[in-house]
Each structure stands twice: as structure tokens, then as C-alpha cells.
mmCIF file of C-alpha atoms in Angstrom:
data_model
loop_
_atom_site.group_PDB
_atom_site.id
_atom_site.type_symbol
_atom_site.label_atom_id
_atom_site.label_comp_id
_atom_site.label_asym_id
_atom_site.label_seq_id
_atom_site.Cartn_x
_atom_site.Cartn_y
_atom_site.Cartn_z
ATOM 1 C CA MET P 1 0.000 0.000 0.000
ATOM 2 C CA THR P 2 1.440 3.369 -0.982
ATOM 3 C CA LEU P 3 1.626 6.245 1.446
ATOM 4 C CA LYS P 4 -1.050 8.103 -0.501
ATOM 5 C CA ASP P 5 -3.383 5.088 -0.267
ATOM 6 C CA GLN P 6 -2.732 4.914 3.484
ATOM 7 C CA ILE P 7 -3.604 8.591 3.851
ATOM 8 C CA THR P 8 -6.841 8.054 1.899
ATOM 9 C CA GLU P 9 -7.767 5.131 4.150
ATOM 10 C CA ASP P 10 -7.022 7.230 7.228
ATOM 11 C CA MET P 11 -9.312 9.938 5.850
ATOM 12 C CA LYS P 12 -12.152 7.425 5.577
ATOM 13 C CA THR P 13 -11.475 6.227 9.118
ATOM 14 C CA ALA P 14 -11.508 9.810 10.427
ATOM 15 C CA MET P 15 -14.804 10.430 8.605
ATOM 16 C CA ARG P 16 -16.390 7.362 10.215
ATOM 17 C CA ALA P 17 -15.080 8.363 13.644
ATOM 18 C CA LYS P 18 -16.294 11.953 13.131
ATOM 19 C CA ASP P 19 -12.810 13.205 14.052
ATOM 20 C CA SER P 20 -13.144 16.599 12.371
ATOM 21 C CA GLU P 21 -9.719 17.998 13.323
ATOM 22 C CA ARG P 22 -7.822 14.979 11.993
ATOM 23 C CA LEU P 23 -10.082 14.830 8.944
ATOM 24 C CA GLY P 24 -9.409 18.469 8.082
ATOM 25 C CA THR P 25 -5.649 17.977 8.244
ATOM 26 C CA ILE P 26 -5.756 14.807 6.143
ATOM 27 C CA ARG P 27 -7.963 16.515 3.554
ATOM 28 C CA LEU P 28 -5.490 19.399 3.423
ATOM 29 C CA LEU P 29 -2.657 16.918 2.785
ATOM 30 C CA LEU P 30 -4.572 15.057 0.074
ATOM 31 C CA SER P 31 -5.473 18.371 -1.525
ATOM 32 C CA ALA P 32 -1.798 19.389 -1.647
ATOM 33 C CA CYS P 33 -0.934 16.009 -3.221
ATOM 34 C CA LYS P 34 -3.685 16.330 -5.814
ATOM 35 C CA GLN P 35 -2.609 19.887 -6.634
ATOM 36 C CA LYS P 36 0.963 18.721 -7.268
ATOM 37 C CA GLU P 37 -0.284 15.858 -9.466
ATOM 38 C CA VAL P 38 -2.473 18.175 -11.534
ATOM 39 C CA ASP P 39 0.127 20.934 -11.844
ATOM 40 C CA GLU P 40 2.924 18.609 -12.932
ATOM 41 C CA ARG P 41 0.802 15.904 -14.599
ATOM 42 C CA VAL P 42 2.477 13.122 -12.618
ATOM 43 C CA VAL P 43 1.480 10.394 -10.188
ATOM 44 C CA LEU P 44 3.189 10.967 -6.856
ATOM 45 C CA ASP P 45 5.367 8.276 -5.346
ATOM 46 C CA ASP P 46 6.018 7.956 -1.616
ATOM 47 C CA ALA P 47 9.114 10.204 -1.744
ATOM 48 C CA ALA P 48 7.117 13.031 -3.348
ATOM 49 C CA VAL P 49 4.336 12.661 -0.765
ATOM 50 C CA VAL P 50 6.929 12.806 2.041
ATOM 51 C CA ALA P 51 8.343 15.999 0.483
ATOM 52 C CA ILE P 52 4.856 17.541 0.511
ATOM 53 C CA ILE P 53 4.363 16.505 4.137
ATOM 54 C CA ASP P 54 7.728 18.070 5.051
ATOM 55 C CA LYS P 55 6.689 21.297 3.340
ATOM 56 C CA LEU P 56 3.333 21.391 5.150
ATOM 57 C CA ILE P 57 5.007 20.735 8.508
ATOM 58 C CA LYS P 58 7.501 23.540 7.885
ATOM 59 C CA GLN P 59 4.619 25.909 7.077
ATOM 60 C CA ARG P 60 2.841 24.886 10.278
ATOM 61 C CA ARG P 61 5.980 25.431 12.381
ATOM 62 C CA ASP P 62 6.429 28.903 10.908
ATOM 63 C CA SER P 63 2.766 29.637 11.695
ATOM 64 C CA VAL P 64 3.136 28.403 15.271
ATOM 65 C CA ALA P 65 6.083 30.758 15.802
ATOM 66 C CA ALA P 66 4.116 33.684 14.362
ATOM 67 C CA PHE P 67 1.021 32.900 16.431
ATOM 68 C CA VAL P 68 3.007 32.551 19.658
ATOM 69 C CA GLN P 69 4.709 35.876 18.968
ATOM 70 C CA ALA P 70 1.281 37.467 18.368
ATOM 71 C CA ALA P 71 -0.039 35.942 21.632
ATOM 72 C CA ARG P 72 -2.601 33.759 19.816
ATOM 73 C CA GLN P 73 -2.088 30.492 21.673
ATOM 74 C CA ASP P 74 -5.404 29.074 20.433
ATOM 75 C CA LEU P 75 -4.234 29.233 16.820
ATOM 76 C CA ALA P 76 -0.751 27.974 17.749
ATOM 77 C CA ASP P 77 -2.337 24.934 19.436
ATOM 78 C CA LYS P 78 -4.408 24.206 16.322
ATOM 79 C CA GLU P 79 -1.313 24.323 14.107
ATOM 80 C CA SER P 80 0.595 22.110 16.575
ATOM 81 C CA ALA P 81 -2.196 19.530 16.430
ATOM 82 C CA GLU P 82 -1.958 19.541 12.619
ATOM 83 C CA ILE P 83 1.806 18.990 12.860
ATOM 84 C CA LYS P 84 1.228 15.881 15.006
ATOM 85 C CA VAL P 85 -1.205 14.440 12.441
ATOM 86 C CA LEU P 86 1.194 15.130 9.554
ATOM 87 C CA GLU P 87 4.248 13.749 11.381
ATOM 88 C CA ALA P 88 2.520 10.377 11.682
ATOM 89 C CA TYR P 89 3.035 9.898 7.920
ATOM 90 C CA LEU P 90 6.765 10.617 7.942
ATOM 91 C CA PRO P 91 9.304 7.792 8.069
ATOM 92 C CA GLN P 92 11.424 7.399 11.207
ATOM 93 C CA ARG P 93 13.680 10.436 11.486
ATOM 94 C CA LEU P 94 17.432 10.182 11.988
ATOM 95 C CA GLY P 95 19.031 11.685 15.064
ATOM 96 C CA ALA P 96 21.533 14.554 14.838
ATOM 97 C CA ASP P 97 24.514 12.202 15.301
ATOM 98 C CA GLU P 98 23.291 9.829 12.573
ATOM 99 C CA VAL P 99 22.743 12.748 10.184
ATOM 100 C CA LEU P 100 26.238 14.099 10.817
ATOM 101 C CA THR P 101 27.770 10.624 10.329
ATOM 102 C CA GLN P 102 26.003 10.140 6.992
ATOM 103 C CA VAL P 103 26.879 13.662 5.835
ATOM 104 C CA ARG P 104 30.554 13.131 6.686
ATOM 105 C CA ALA P 105 30.527 9.868 4.719
ATOM 106 C CA ILE P 106 29.040 11.652 1.685
ATOM 107 C CA VAL P 107 31.582 14.504 1.985
ATOM 108 C CA ALA P 108 34.421 11.948 2.053
ATOM 109 C CA GLU P 109 32.884 10.039 -0.871
ATOM 110 C CA LEU P 110 32.679 13.218 -2.985
ATOM 111 C CA GLY P 111 36.075 14.494 -1.851
ATOM 112 C CA ALA P 112 34.478 17.845 -1.006
ATOM 113 C CA LYS P 113 36.545 20.424 0.806
ATOM 114 C CA GLY P 114 35.482 23.807 2.127
ATOM 115 C CA PRO P 115 32.276 25.823 1.942
ATOM 116 C CA GLY P 116 32.569 26.194 -1.849
ATOM 117 C CA ASP P 117 31.493 22.565 -2.289
ATOM 118 C CA MET P 118 28.339 22.934 -0.186
ATOM 119 C CA GLY P 119 26.024 22.965 -3.228
ATOM 120 C CA LYS P 120 27.533 19.775 -4.618
ATOM 121 C CA VAL P 121 27.255 18.006 -1.267
ATOM 122 C CA MET P 122 23.692 19.254 -0.586
ATOM 123 C CA GLY P 123 22.535 17.900 -3.959
ATOM 124 C CA VAL P 124 23.618 14.372 -3.032
ATOM 125 C CA VAL P 125 22.556 14.649 0.610
ATOM 126 C CA LYS P 126 19.041 15.804 -0.319
ATOM 127 C CA THR P 127 18.433 12.727 -2.443
ATOM 128 C CA ARG P 128 19.803 10.290 0.145
ATOM 129 C CA LEU P 129 18.265 11.787 3.272
ATOM 130 C CA ALA P 130 14.960 13.066 1.849
ATOM 131 C CA GLY P 131 12.228 12.356 4.369
ATOM 132 C CA LYS P 132 14.687 10.890 6.861
ATOM 133 C CA ALA P 133 15.856 14.177 8.340
ATOM 134 C CA GLU P 134 14.835 17.814 8.481
ATOM 135 C CA MET P 135 16.751 19.735 5.816
ATOM 136 C CA GLY P 136 17.656 22.590 8.184
ATOM 137 C CA GLN P 137 19.415 20.077 10.392
ATOM 138 C CA VAL P 138 21.073 18.484 7.341
ATOM 139 C CA SER P 139 22.321 21.862 6.104
ATOM 140 C CA ALA P 140 23.912 22.594 9.491
ATOM 141 C CA ALA P 141 25.564 19.149 9.443
ATOM 142 C CA VAL P 142 26.971 19.801 5.949
ATOM 143 C CA LYS P 143 28.424 23.152 7.085
ATOM 144 C CA THR P 144 29.993 21.440 10.095
ATOM 145 C CA ALA P 145 31.428 18.604 7.982
ATOM 146 C CA LEU P 146 32.885 20.973 5.392
ATOM 147 C CA ALA P 147 34.358 23.297 8.018
ATOM 148 C CA GLY P 148 36.055 20.479 9.944
#
């Protein structure tokens, strides 16, 4: 069963359970997937769905920060609940040490040296660690590996 099929099944389950908050978040996710399929005329694989989920989670985190700063805790809580629903569809994330270890291995494999090679390293790292780690964390690990 693909990730998209699993999400569709979870939507049906949420509808039956009358879980409106979860249902709204799942519908939002399926809508984003459908939009990408229509815009690019492709059928999404699991990696593309994970990329969409990552993007939605990043948007929610940015919103939470803005709502907290504006003293709107009610809206921040709603966004946080959506993040929890979306995170359930992500694969197991790597820890900071595991990310750094894999990044250092890729840097050694490419023979990259110094900050000038960051783009080359990030291109390879993005494909290998997509969905397994947050890209902000990966970028910091690449900078550390290239500096050291």
C-alpha cells in the first residue's frame, strides 16, 4: 500500500469516527498532493508525498512561531495539532549524530573540501536523506562537515 493510499484510508477512518480535526488535516494533505499531481501531470510516489508533508510541517511550524509571537495560543495549538497528524506519515527520522555521520561519509565520498562545495554536497545529501531528516538540520551538518 502506498503512502497516498494509506492517507486516503485514514481519511475514511476519520470520517467514520467523526474526528473533524484529523479529517481536516488529512484533507489538506490530500489536496496538496492532488494539486501537485495536476500541476505537474504526474502520479506521486512515496518520496514526493513525504516531500509535501515536510513542506506542510515547515509551514505549520512557521505559523506556530508567528502565532506565539502574536499571543494567539489558540491558533498555535491548532497548528501544533496539525503537525502531530502530519508527522505520523513521515518515516522514522534520523538523530543529529546519525545525520552528521552520513553527511561526513558523503563529503568523504565526494572528496568535497570547504564551503565552496556545499552545493555539490547538498545535492547528493538531499536525495539520500529526503524524508529521513529535516533539511535545516542536514544543512547545518553539511556546514559542520565541510568546516572540519
